Coordinates of C-alpha atoms and ligand atoms in Angstrom, one line a residue:
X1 CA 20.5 -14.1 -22.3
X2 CA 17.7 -11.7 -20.4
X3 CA 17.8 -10.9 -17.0
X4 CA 15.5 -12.7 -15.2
X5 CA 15.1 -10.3 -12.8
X6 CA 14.5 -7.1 -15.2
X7 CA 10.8 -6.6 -15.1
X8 CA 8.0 -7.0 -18.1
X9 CA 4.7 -7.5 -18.5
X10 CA 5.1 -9.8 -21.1
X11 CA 5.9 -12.2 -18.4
X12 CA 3.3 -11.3 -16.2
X13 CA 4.9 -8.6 -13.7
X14 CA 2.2 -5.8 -12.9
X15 CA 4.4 -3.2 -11.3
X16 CA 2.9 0.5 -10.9
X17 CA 4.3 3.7 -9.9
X18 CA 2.1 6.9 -9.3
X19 CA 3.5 10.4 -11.4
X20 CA 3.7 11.4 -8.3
X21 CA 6.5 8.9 -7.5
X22 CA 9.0 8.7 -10.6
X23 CA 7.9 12.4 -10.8
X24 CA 9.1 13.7 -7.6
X25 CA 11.6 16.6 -8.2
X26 CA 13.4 16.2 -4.7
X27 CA 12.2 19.0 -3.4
X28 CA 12.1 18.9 0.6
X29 CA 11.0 21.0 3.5
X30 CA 14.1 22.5 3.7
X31 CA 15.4 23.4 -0.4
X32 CA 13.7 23.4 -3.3
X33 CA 13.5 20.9 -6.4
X34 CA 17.4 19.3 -7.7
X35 CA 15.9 17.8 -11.0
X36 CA 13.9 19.1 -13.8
X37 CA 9.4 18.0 -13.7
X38 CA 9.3 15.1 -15.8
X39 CA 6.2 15.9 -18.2
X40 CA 3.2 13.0 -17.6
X41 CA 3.5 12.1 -20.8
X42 CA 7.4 11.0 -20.7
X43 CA 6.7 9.2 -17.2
X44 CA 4.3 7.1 -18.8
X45 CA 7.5 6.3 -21.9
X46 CA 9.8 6.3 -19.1
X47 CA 7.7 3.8 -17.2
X48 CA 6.9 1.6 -20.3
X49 CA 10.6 1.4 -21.1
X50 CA 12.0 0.5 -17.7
X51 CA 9.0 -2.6 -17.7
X52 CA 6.5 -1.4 -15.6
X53 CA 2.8 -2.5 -16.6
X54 CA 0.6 0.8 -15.6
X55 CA 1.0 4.4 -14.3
X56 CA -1.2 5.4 -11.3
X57 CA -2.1 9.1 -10.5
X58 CA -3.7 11.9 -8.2
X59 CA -6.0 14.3 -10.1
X60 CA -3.5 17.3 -9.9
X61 CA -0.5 14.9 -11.0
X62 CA -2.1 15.3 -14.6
X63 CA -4.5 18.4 -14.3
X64 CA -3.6 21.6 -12.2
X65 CA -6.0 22.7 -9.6
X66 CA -6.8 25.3 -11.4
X67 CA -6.7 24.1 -14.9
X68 CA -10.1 25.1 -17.2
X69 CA -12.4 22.6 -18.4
X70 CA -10.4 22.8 -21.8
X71 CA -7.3 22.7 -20.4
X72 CA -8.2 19.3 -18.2
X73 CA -9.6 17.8 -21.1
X74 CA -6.8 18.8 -23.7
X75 CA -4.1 17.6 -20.9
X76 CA -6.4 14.0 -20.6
X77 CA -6.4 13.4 -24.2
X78 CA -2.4 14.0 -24.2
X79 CA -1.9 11.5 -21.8
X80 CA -4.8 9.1 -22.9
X81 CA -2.4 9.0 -26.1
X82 CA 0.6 8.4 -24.6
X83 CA -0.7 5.4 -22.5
X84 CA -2.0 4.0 -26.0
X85 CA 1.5 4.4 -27.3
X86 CA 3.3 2.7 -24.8
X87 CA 0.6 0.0 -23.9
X88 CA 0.5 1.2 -20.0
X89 CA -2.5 0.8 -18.0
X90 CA -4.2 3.6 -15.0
X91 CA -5.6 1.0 -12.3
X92 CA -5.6 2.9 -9.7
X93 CA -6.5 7.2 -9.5
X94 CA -6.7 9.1 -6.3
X95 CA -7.6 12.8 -5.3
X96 CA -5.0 15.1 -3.8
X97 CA -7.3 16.3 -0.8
X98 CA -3.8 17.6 1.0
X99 CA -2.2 20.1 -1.0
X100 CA -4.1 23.1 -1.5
X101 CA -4.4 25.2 1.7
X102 CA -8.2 25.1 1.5
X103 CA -7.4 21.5 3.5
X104 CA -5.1 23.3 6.0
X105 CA -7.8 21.8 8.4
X106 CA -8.6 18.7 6.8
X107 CA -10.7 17.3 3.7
X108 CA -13.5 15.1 5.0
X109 CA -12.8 15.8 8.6
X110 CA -12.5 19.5 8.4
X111 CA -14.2 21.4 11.0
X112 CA -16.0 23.8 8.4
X113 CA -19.0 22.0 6.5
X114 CA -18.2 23.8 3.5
X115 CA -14.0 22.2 3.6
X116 CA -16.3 19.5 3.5
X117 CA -18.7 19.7 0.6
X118 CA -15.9 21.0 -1.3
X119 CA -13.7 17.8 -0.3
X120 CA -16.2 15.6 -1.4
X121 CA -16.8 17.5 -4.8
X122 CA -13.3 17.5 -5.7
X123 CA -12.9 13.4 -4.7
X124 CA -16.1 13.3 -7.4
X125 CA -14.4 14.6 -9.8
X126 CA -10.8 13.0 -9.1
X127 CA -13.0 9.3 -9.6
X128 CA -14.5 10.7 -12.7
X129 CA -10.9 11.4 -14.2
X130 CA -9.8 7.8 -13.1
X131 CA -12.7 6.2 -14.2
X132 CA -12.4 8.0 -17.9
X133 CA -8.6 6.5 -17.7
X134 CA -9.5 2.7 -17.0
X135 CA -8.9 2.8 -13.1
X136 CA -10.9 0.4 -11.2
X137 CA -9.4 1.5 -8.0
X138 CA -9.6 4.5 -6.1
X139 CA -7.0 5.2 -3.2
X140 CA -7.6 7.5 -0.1
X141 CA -5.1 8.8 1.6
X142 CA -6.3 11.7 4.0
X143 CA -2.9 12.9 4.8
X144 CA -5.1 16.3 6.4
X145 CA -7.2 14.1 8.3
X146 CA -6.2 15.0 11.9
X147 CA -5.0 17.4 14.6
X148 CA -2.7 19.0 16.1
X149 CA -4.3 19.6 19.2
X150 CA -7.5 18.0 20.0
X151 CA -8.6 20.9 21.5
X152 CA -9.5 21.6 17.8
X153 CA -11.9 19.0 17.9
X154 CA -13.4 15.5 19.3
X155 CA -11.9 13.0 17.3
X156 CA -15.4 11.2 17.2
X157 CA -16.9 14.2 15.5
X158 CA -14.0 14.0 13.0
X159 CA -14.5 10.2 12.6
X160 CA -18.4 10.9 12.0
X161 CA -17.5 13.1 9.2
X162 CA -15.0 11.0 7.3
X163 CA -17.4 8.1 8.0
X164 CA -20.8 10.8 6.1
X165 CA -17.6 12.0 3.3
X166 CA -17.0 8.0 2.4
X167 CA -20.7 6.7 2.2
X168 CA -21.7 9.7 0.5
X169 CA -18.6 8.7 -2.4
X170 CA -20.1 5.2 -2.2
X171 CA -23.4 6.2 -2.9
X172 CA -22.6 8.5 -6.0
X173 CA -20.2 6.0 -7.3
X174 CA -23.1 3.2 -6.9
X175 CA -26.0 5.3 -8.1
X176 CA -23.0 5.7 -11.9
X177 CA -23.4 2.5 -11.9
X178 CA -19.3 2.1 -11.9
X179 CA -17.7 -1.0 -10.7
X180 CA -15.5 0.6 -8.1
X181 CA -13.5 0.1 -5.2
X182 CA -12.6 2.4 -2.5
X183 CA -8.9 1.5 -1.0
X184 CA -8.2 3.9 2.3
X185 CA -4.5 4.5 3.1
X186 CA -3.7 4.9 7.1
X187 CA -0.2 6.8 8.2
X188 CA 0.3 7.7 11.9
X189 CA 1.4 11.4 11.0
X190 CA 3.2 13.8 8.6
X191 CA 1.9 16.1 7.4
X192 CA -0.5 16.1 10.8
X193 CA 0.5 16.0 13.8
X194 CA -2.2 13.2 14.7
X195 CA -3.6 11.6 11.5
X196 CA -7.4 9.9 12.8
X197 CA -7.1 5.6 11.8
X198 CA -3.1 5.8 12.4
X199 CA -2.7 2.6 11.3
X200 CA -3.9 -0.5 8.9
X201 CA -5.6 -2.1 11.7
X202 CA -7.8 1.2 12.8
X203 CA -9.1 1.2 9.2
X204 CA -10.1 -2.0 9.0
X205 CA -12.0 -1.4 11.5
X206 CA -13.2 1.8 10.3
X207 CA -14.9 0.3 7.3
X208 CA -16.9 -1.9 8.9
X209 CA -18.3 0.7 10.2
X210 CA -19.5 2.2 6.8
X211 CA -22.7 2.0 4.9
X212 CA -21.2 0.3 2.1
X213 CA -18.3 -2.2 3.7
X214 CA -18.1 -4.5 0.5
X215 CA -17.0 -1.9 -1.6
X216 CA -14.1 -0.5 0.7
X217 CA -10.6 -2.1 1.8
X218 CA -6.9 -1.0 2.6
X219 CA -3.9 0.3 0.6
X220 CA -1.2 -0.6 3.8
X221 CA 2.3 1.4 3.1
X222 CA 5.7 -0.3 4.1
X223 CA 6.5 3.0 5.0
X224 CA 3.6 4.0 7.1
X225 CA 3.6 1.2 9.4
X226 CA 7.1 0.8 10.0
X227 CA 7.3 4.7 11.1
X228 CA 5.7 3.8 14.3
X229 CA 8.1 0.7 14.4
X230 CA 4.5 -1.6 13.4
X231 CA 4.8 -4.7 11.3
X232 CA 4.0 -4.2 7.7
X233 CA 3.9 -7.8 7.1
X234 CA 1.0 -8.0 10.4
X235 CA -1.0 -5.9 8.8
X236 CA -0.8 -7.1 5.0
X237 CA -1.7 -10.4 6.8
X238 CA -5.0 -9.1 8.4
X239 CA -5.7 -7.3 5.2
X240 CA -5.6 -10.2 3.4
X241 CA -7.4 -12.3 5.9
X242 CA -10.1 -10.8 5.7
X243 CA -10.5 -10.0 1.9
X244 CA -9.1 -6.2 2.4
X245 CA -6.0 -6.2 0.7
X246 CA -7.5 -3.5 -2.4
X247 CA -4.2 -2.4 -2.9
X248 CA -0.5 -1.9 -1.7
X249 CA 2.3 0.9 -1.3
X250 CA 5.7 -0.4 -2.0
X251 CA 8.8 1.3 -0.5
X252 CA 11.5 1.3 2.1
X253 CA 12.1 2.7 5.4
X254 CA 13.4 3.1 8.6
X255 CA 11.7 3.2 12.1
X256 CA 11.0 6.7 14.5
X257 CA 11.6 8.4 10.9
X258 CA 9.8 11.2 9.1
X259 CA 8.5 9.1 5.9
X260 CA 11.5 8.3 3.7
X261 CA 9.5 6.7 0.6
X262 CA 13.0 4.9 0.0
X263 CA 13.2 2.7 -3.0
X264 CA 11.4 -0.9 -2.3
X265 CA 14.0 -3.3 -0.1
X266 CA 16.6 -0.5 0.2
X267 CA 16.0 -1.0 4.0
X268 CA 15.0 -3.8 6.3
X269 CA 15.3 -6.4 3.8
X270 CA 14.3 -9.0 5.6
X271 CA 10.8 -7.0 6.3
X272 CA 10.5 -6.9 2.7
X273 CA 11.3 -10.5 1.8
X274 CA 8.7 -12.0 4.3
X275 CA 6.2 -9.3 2.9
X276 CA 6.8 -10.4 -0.5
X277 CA 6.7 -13.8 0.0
X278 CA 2.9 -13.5 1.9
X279 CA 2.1 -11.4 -1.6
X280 CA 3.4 -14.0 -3.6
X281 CA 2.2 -16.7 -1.6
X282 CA 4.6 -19.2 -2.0
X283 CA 4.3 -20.0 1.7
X284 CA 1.0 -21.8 0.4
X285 CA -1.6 -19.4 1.6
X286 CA -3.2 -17.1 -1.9
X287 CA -1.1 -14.5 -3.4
X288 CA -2.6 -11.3 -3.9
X289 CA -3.6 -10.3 -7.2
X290 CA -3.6 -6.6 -7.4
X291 CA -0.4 -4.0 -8.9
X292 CA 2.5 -4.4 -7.5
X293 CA 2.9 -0.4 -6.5
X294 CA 5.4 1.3 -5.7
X295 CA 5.0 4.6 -3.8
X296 CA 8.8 5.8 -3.2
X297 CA 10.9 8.2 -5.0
X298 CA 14.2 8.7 -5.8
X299 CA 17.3 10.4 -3.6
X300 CA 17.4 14.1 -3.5
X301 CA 21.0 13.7 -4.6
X302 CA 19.8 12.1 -8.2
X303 CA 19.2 13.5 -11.9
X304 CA 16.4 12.4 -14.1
X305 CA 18.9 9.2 -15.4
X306 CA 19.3 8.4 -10.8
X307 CA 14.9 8.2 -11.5
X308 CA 15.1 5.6 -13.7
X309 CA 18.2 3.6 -11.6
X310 CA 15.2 3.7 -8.9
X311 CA 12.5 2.6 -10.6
X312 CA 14.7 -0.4 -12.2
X313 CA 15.7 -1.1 -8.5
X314 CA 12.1 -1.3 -6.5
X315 CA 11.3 -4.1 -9.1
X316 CA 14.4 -5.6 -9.6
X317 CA 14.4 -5.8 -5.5
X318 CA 10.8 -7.1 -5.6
X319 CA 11.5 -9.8 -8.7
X320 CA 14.8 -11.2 -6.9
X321 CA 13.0 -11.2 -3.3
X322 CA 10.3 -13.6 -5.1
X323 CA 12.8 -15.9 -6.3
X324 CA 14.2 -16.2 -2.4
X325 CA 10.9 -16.4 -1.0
X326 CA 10.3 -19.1 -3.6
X327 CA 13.7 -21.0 -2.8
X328 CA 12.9 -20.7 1.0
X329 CA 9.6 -22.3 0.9
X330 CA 10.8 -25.0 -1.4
X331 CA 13.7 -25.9 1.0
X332 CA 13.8 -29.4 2.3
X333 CA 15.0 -27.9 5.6
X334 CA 12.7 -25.1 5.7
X335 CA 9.6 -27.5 4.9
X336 CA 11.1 -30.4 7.8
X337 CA 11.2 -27.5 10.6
X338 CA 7.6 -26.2 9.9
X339 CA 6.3 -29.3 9.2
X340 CA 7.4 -31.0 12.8
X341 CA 6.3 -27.8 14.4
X342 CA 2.5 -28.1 13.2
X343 CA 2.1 -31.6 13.1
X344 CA -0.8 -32.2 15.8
X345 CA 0.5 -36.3 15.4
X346 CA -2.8 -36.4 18.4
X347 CA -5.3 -34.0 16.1
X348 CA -6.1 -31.5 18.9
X349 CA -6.2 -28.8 16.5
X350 CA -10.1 -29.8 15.4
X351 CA -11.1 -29.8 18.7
X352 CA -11.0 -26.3 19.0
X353 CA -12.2 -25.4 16.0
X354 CA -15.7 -24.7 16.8
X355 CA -17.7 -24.4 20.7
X356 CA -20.1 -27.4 20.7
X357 CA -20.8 -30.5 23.8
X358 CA -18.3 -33.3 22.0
X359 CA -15.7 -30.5 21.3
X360 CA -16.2 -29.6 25.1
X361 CA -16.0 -33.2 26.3
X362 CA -12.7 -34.1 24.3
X363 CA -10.8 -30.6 25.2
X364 CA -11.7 -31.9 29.0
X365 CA -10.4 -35.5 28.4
X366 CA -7.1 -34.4 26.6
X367 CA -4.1 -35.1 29.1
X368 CA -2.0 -32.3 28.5
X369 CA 1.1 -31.6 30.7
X370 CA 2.4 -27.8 30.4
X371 CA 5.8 -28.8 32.0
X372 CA 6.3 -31.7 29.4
X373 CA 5.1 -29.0 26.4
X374 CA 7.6 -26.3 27.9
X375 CA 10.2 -28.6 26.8
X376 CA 10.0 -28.6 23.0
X377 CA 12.5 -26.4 21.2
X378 CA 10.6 -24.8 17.9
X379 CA 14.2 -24.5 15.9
X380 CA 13.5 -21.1 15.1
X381 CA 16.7 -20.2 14.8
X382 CA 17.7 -22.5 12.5
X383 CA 14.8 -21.3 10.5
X384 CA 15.4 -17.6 10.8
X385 CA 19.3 -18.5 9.7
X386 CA 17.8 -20.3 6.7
X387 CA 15.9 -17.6 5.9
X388 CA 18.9 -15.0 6.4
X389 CA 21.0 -17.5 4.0
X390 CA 18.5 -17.4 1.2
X391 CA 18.1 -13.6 1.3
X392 CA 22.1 -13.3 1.5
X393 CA 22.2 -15.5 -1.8
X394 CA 24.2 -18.2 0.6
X395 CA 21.3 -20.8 -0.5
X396 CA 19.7 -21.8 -3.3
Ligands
GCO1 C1 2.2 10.0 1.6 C2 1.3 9.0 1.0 C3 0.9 9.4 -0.4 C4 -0.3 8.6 -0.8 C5 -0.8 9.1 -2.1 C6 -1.8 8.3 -2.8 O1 2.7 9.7 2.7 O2 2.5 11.1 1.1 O3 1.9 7.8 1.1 O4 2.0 9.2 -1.2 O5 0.0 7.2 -1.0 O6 -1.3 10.4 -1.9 O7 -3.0 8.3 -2.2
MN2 MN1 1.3 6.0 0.1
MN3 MN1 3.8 7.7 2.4

């Protein structure tokens, strides 16, 4: 008998991990590597045989910075070969702007014009390499994109630059005629002190600012909000409210932290299992449809065989959480206690739903008396212990 919960994409499970992720050698500020660099080409067997569905990538994951135009393409075909082999897809590619100390100051919000230009050129050709791999989404992440004092700069001048270094991308990537889309990751800091658009919210916002907003959303991290003690499941919610959800990083950790990248639902489990049931949507609302991605890494303390424990876990974790989300929502209980707490037996709700002269006149006629309202209980802890039970495996 299988394992229901052991992942494949025979039955429809689209889990991702970046090389960077499964590929992490534990190295940390403090000691060097504990494991050996697993070649690309054996993450992507590694990753077909543990049941994930595609491999995801930065340029310099797969080609070294300083790699020949030989070299790149020899290392492309290699890898092009081994996806074929193993039947993984690359939906997403993104371009390490961090790394190199060239963006010691910052890729697209670098002080110096020419950090800049070069910033930009290098993101051209880190799309180029997805796009030649299949990948129809292209993450940001501009872990250089900030301060440590602002007496370095004003943050609006910053801002103005990331905003020229975006529509700029958007433009050359329009003008290929590829169908791309642009998903911009926020942290608060690390490896900045300051990191400009902190948070999900501050992008959102960001990109409606841009030239081309239609082609740009967010890639919210677990990790990333819950740093600064934020709710990842808030944020997923606005993304996904407003058609921004372009894709996700999966993975654990704890608040006031530097960014653990723990293995998805190794901590705060109940943040996890209310964020996978708003992906999966079995609260009613639309699940979303992207990768499942996971961008975590394994314990310092492991050898290549702790990796592949890892991986099995995030989408184990994520596979079993579905099923209690799933047995939550369908819970007689569960469904009685919402239902009674957004009946509207008077249909008020309408009223407000739009400013015009009849909505006006019937808000005015409604008797409403608070002290009478401040008496209903809302049994929300009943519900939360429902919730708890489910997760605990106390309910099915
Ligand atoms: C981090 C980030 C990165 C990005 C990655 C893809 O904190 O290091 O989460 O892992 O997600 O660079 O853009
Ligand atoms: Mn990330
Ligand atoms: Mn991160």
């Amino acid at each position: 008998m299988p394992d229901p919960f052991d992942p494949s994409p025979d039955s429809g499970d689209r889990f991702t991990f970046g090389l960077w992720t499964v590929g992490n050698p534990g190295a940390d500020p403090f000691g060097p590597r504990t494991r050996p660099r697993i070649p690309p080409t054996e993450i992507v067997a590694g990753l077909a045989k543990a049941g994930a569905w595609g491999v995801n990538l930065h340029d310099n994951d797969l080609v070294p910075f300083d790699a020949s135009p030989t070299e790149r393409d020899l290392l492309v075909k290699e890898f092009q070969q081994a996806l074929a082999d193993h039947g993984l897809v690359v939906p997403m590619a993104t371009t390490n702007l961090f790394s190199h100390p060239v963006f010691r100051d910052g890729a697209f919000t670098a002080s110096d014009a020419a950090v800049r230009a070069f910033a930009v050129r290098k993101a051209m050709k880190g799309i180029e390499l997805g796009v030649e791999l299949g990948a129809s989404t292209v993450v940001f992440w501009g872990g250089r994109e900030g301060v440590e004092t602002d007496a370095a700069r004003d943050c609006r001048d910053g801002l103005g630059w990331y905003r020229e270094c975006l529509d700029f991308l958007c433009g050359w990537v329009k003008d290929q005629g590829w169908d791309l889309k642009f998903a911009l990751e926020a942290k608060p800091n690390e490896p900045r002190g300051d990191i400009y658009l902190a948070t999900t919210g501050h992008m959102l916002h960001f990109i409606e600012t841009l030239e081309h907003p239609e082609m740009c959303g967010v890639n919210p991290e677990v990790a990333h909000e819950n740093m600064p003690g934020l709710s990842m499941v808030h944020a997923v919610g606005q993304a996904m409210e407003a058609g921004k959800l372009f894709h996700i990083d999966l993975n654990a950790q704890r608040i006031g932290r530097y960014d653990q990248d723990l293995r998805f639902g190794s901590e705060d489990l109940k943040g996890a299992f209310f964020l996978v049931r708003m992906l999966e949507g079995t609260c009613g609302h639309p699940a979303y449809d992207g990768p499942r991605h996971f961008d975590a890494h394994a314990y310092r303390t492991e050898d290549v065989d702790g990796v592949w424990d890892f991986a099995a876990g995030c989408m184990r974790s994520y596979k079993i959480l579905v099923a209690r989300a799933a047995a939550f929502d369908a819970d007689p209980e569960v469904q009685e206690i919402l239902e009674h707490n957004h009946a509207d037996p008077d249909g008020i709700g309408p009223i407000l739903a739009g400013f015009n002269a009849s909505n006006l006149a019937a808000l005015e006629e409604l008797v409403l008396d608070p002290d009478s309202l401040a008496t209903r209980g809302h049994r929300y802890e009943r519900l939360d212990q429902l919730a708890m039970e489910h997760l605990m495996g106390a309910r099915s």
